[in-house]
Amino acid sequence: MSTSRVVLLSALTFSLGFPSLFLGFDSPAASADSGVTADSDVAAAADYGGGCVLYPDNRAATIDSLRSRCGPAQQDAIFRDATQGEAPMGVKDGWVIRPPAVQSIARTFWIGKTFYTGPDGGYLMNRITGAGIEGWRADVYSAPAITDGMPTWALNYTPSPTPPVYDEIREVTPGVWFGYSWWRGALQTTLLLTFAIATP
């Protein structure tokens, strides 16, 4: 798929309220060692360097770190290091993480997701526009991640107006999930963006 077609398609899906914009980065690179160290000042915090820190007892600080202090390689390491975690349930706020240029405009079109799930999955509805109108259903279930084959929560948009969109998330700290939004085309799978959701 040509770059201009991807950009046009991304703009169209985003204008309809779904948080999908062309990211322009390659798939996350694998790494044997993330270099995570414990932060002695914050109990059980995970420090990925350069101010990229995950705080298990502070969702707002974790989201701020993911959005402002963690680079793509650190974000990819965070996803690799995380377990699948609990299935998200109920209303969750959402943020685009990268590309950074999209962060400020994304809130106009997408503010999160509402999960109608149990421990084994279910479905979700995206909260679109600032009013949080429900739309763009996705099925939620456990599946191997595209990036590393390990368990993740798959958010499959086959029932929606954009069936090639496929997200995968892991719980990186209690109540905070981070993941990837993909476009599964006929010839290749393209990374659209990364995002986080969290319990309000």
CSV table of C-alpha atoms in Angstrom, one decimal:
chain,number,residue,atom,x,y,z
A,1,MET,CA,0.0,0.0,0.0
A,2,SER,CA,1.4,3.4,-1.0
A,3,THR,CA,2.2,6.0,1.7
A,4,SER,CA,-0.3,8.4,0.3
A,5,ARG,CA,-3.1,5.8,0.4
A,6,VAL,CA,-2.2,4.9,4.0
A,7,VAL,CA,-2.3,8.5,5.0
A,8,LEU,CA,-5.6,9.1,3.3
A,9,LEU,CA,-7.1,6.0,4.8
A,10,SER,CA,-5.9,6.9,8.2
A,11,ALA,CA,-7.3,10.4,8.0
A,12,LEU,CA,-10.6,9.1,6.9
A,13,THR,CA,-10.9,6.5,9.7
A,14,PHE,CA,-9.7,9.2,12.2
A,15,SER,CA,-12.3,11.7,11.0
A,16,LEU,CA,-15.0,9.1,11.6
A,17,GLY,CA,-14.0,8.9,15.2
A,18,PHE,CA,-11.6,5.9,15.4
A,19,PRO,CA,-8.1,6.6,16.8
A,20,SER,CA,-6.2,5.3,13.8
A,21,LEU,CA,-3.5,7.4,12.1
A,22,PHE,CA,-0.5,6.3,10.1
A,23,LEU,CA,2.4,6.0,12.4
A,24,GLY,CA,5.3,5.8,10.0
A,25,PHE,CA,7.5,3.6,12.2
A,26,ASP,CA,8.6,0.0,11.6
A,27,SER,CA,7.3,-2.8,13.8
A,28,PRO,CA,8.8,-2.9,17.3
A,29,ALA,CA,12.2,-4.4,17.3
A,30,ALA,CA,13.0,-7.3,19.5
A,31,SER,CA,15.5,-7.0,22.3
A,32,ALA,CA,16.9,-9.5,24.8
A,33,ASP,CA,17.4,-7.1,27.6
A,34,SER,CA,15.2,-4.0,28.4
A,35,GLY,CA,17.6,-2.6,31.0
A,36,VAL,CA,14.8,-2.1,33.5
A,37,THR,CA,15.9,-1.2,37.0
A,38,ALA,CA,14.0,-0.7,40.2
A,39,ASP,CA,13.6,2.9,41.4
A,40,SER,CA,14.4,2.9,45.1
A,41,ASP,CA,12.4,6.1,45.7
A,42,VAL,CA,9.1,4.7,44.3
A,43,ALA,CA,8.2,1.2,45.5
A,44,ALA,CA,8.2,-1.3,42.6
A,45,ALA,CA,8.5,1.4,39.9
A,46,ALA,CA,10.0,0.3,36.6
A,47,ASP,CA,12.6,2.7,35.3
A,48,TYR,CA,13.4,2.4,31.6
A,49,GLY,CA,15.8,5.4,31.7
A,50,GLY,CA,15.6,9.0,30.7
A,51,GLY,CA,12.6,9.7,32.9
A,52,CYS,CA,10.6,6.8,31.4
A,53,VAL,CA,9.2,5.3,34.6
A,54,LEU,CA,6.1,3.2,35.2
A,55,TYR,CA,4.5,3.8,38.6
A,56,PRO,CA,2.3,1.0,39.8
A,57,ASP,CA,0.5,3.2,42.4
A,58,ASN,CA,0.1,6.3,40.2
A,59,ARG,CA,-1.9,5.9,36.9
A,60,ALA,CA,-1.6,9.6,36.0
A,61,ALA,CA,2.2,9.6,36.3
A,62,THR,CA,2.5,6.4,34.3
A,63,ILE,CA,0.3,7.9,31.5
A,64,ASP,CA,2.3,11.1,31.5
A,65,SER,CA,5.6,9.1,31.4
A,66,LEU,CA,4.3,7.0,28.4
A,67,ARG,CA,3.2,10.1,26.5
A,68,SER,CA,6.1,12.5,27.3
A,69,ARG,CA,9.2,10.6,28.5
A,70,CYS,CA,9.2,7.2,26.9
A,71,GLY,CA,10.6,6.9,23.4
A,72,PRO,CA,9.5,4.3,20.8
A,73,ALA,CA,12.1,1.7,21.8
A,74,GLN,CA,11.2,2.1,25.5
A,75,GLN,CA,7.5,1.8,24.8
A,76,ASP,CA,8.2,-1.4,22.8
A,77,ALA,CA,10.3,-2.7,25.7
A,78,ILE,CA,7.5,-1.9,28.1
A,79,PHE,CA,5.0,-3.9,26.0
A,80,ARG,CA,7.4,-6.9,25.7
A,81,ASP,CA,8.1,-6.9,29.5
A,82,ALA,CA,4.4,-6.7,30.5
A,83,THR,CA,2.2,-9.8,31.0
A,84,GLN,CA,-1.2,-9.9,29.5
A,85,GLY,CA,-2.7,-8.8,32.8
A,86,GLU,CA,-6.4,-8.5,33.6
A,87,ALA,CA,-9.0,-7.9,31.0
A,88,PRO,CA,-10.1,-4.3,31.0
A,89,MET,CA,-13.7,-3.9,32.3
A,90,GLY,CA,-16.0,-0.9,32.2
A,91,VAL,CA,-15.2,2.7,31.2
A,92,LYS,CA,-11.5,3.5,30.4
A,93,ASP,CA,-10.0,6.8,29.4
A,94,GLY,CA,-7.7,6.7,26.4
A,95,TRP,CA,-4.7,8.6,25.0
A,96,VAL,CA,-2.7,8.3,21.8
A,97,ILE,CA,1.0,7.8,22.7
A,98,ARG,CA,2.7,8.0,19.3
A,99,PRO,CA,3.0,9.6,17.0
A,100,PRO,CA,3.4,12.6,19.4
A,101,ALA,CA,2.0,15.0,16.8
A,102,VAL,CA,-1.4,13.3,17.1
A,103,GLN,CA,-1.7,13.4,20.9
A,104,SER,CA,-3.3,16.8,21.1
A,105,ILE,CA,-5.8,16.4,18.3
A,106,ALA,CA,-6.8,12.8,19.1
A,107,ARG,CA,-8.9,13.9,22.1
A,108,THR,CA,-11.3,15.7,19.8
A,109,PHE,CA,-12.1,12.4,18.1
A,110,TRP,CA,-11.5,9.7,20.7
A,111,ILE,CA,-11.5,9.7,24.5
A,112,GLY,CA,-11.3,6.0,25.4
A,113,LYS,CA,-13.2,2.8,25.4
A,114,THR,CA,-16.0,1.1,27.3
A,115,PHE,CA,-15.4,-2.6,27.9
A,116,TYR,CA,-18.3,-5.0,28.2
A,117,THR,CA,-16.1,-7.9,29.3
A,118,GLY,CA,-15.5,-10.6,31.9
A,119,PRO,CA,-12.3,-12.3,32.9
A,120,ASP,CA,-12.1,-14.0,29.5
A,121,GLY,CA,-13.0,-11.1,27.2
A,122,GLY,CA,-16.2,-9.9,25.5
A,123,TYR,CA,-16.5,-6.8,23.5
A,124,LEU,CA,-15.9,-3.0,23.6
A,125,MET,CA,-17.2,0.2,22.2
A,126,ASN,CA,-15.0,3.2,21.5
A,127,ARG,CA,-15.9,6.5,23.1
A,128,ILE,CA,-15.8,8.8,20.2
A,129,THR,CA,-15.9,12.6,20.1
A,130,GLY,CA,-15.6,14.7,23.2
A,131,ALA,CA,-19.1,13.6,24.2
A,132,GLY,CA,-18.0,9.9,24.5
A,133,ILE,CA,-20.5,8.6,22.0
A,134,GLU,CA,-20.2,4.8,21.7
A,135,GLY,CA,-19.1,3.4,18.3
A,136,TRP,CA,-16.7,1.1,16.5
A,137,ARG,CA,-17.3,-2.2,18.3
A,138,ALA,CA,-14.4,-4.6,18.7
A,139,ASP,CA,-14.4,-8.2,20.0
A,140,VAL,CA,-12.0,-8.7,23.0
A,141,TYR,CA,-10.2,-12.0,23.6
A,142,SER,CA,-6.8,-13.4,24.4
A,143,ALA,CA,-4.5,-14.1,21.5
A,144,PRO,CA,-0.7,-14.2,20.7
A,145,ALA,CA,0.7,-10.7,20.1
A,146,ILE,CA,1.9,-9.8,16.6
A,147,THR,CA,5.1,-8.4,18.0
A,148,ASP,CA,6.3,-11.3,20.1
A,149,GLY,CA,3.8,-14.2,20.0
A,150,MET,CA,3.1,-13.9,23.8
A,151,PRO,CA,-0.4,-13.5,25.3
A,152,THR,CA,-2.1,-10.2,24.8
A,153,TRP,CA,-5.7,-8.8,24.8
A,154,ALA,CA,-6.8,-8.6,21.2
A,155,LEU,CA,-9.2,-5.9,20.2
A,156,ASN,CA,-10.6,-7.2,16.9
A,157,TYR,CA,-12.5,-4.6,14.8
A,158,THR,CA,-14.0,-7.1,12.3
A,159,PRO,CA,-17.6,-6.1,13.5
A,160,SER,CA,-16.9,-2.4,12.9
A,161,PRO,CA,-16.8,-0.1,9.8
A,162,THR,CA,-13.0,-0.7,9.8
A,163,PRO,CA,-12.6,-4.5,9.9
A,164,PRO,CA,-8.8,-4.5,9.1
A,165,VAL,CA,-8.0,-2.6,12.3
A,166,TYR,CA,-6.7,-4.8,15.1
A,167,ASP,CA,-5.4,-3.7,18.4
A,168,GLU,CA,-3.5,-5.5,21.1
A,169,ILE,CA,-2.9,-4.4,24.7
A,170,ARG,CA,-1.2,-5.5,27.9
A,171,GLU,CA,-1.6,-4.2,31.4
A,172,VAL,CA,1.7,-2.5,32.1
A,173,THR,CA,0.7,-1.3,35.6
A,174,PRO,CA,-2.5,-1.9,37.6
A,175,GLY,CA,-5.3,-0.2,35.7
A,176,VAL,CA,-3.1,1.0,32.8
A,177,TRP,CA,-3.0,-0.9,29.5
A,178,PHE,CA,-0.6,0.0,26.6
A,179,GLY,CA,-0.7,-1.3,23.1
A,180,TYR,CA,-0.6,-1.1,19.3
A,181,SER,CA,-3.2,-0.4,16.7
A,182,TRP,CA,-2.5,-2.3,13.4
A,183,TRP,CA,-4.0,-2.2,9.9
A,184,ARG,CA,-4.1,-5.8,8.7
A,185,GLY,CA,-4.0,-5.4,4.9
A,186,ALA,CA,-4.1,-8.1,2.2
A,187,LEU,CA,-0.3,-7.9,1.7
A,188,GLN,CA,1.1,-6.6,5.0
A,189,THR,CA,0.3,-5.5,8.5
A,190,THR,CA,1.0,-1.8,9.2
A,191,LEU,CA,1.4,-0.2,12.6
A,192,LEU,CA,-1.0,2.8,12.8
A,193,LEU,CA,-0.3,4.1,16.3
A,194,THR,CA,0.3,3.2,19.9
A,195,PHE,CA,-2.1,4.1,22.7
A,196,ALA,CA,-2.8,3.7,26.4
A,197,ILE,CA,-6.1,3.3,28.3
A,198,ALA,CA,-6.6,3.6,32.0
A,199,THR,CA,-9.2,3.3,34.7
A,200,PRO,CA,-10.4,6.9,35.4
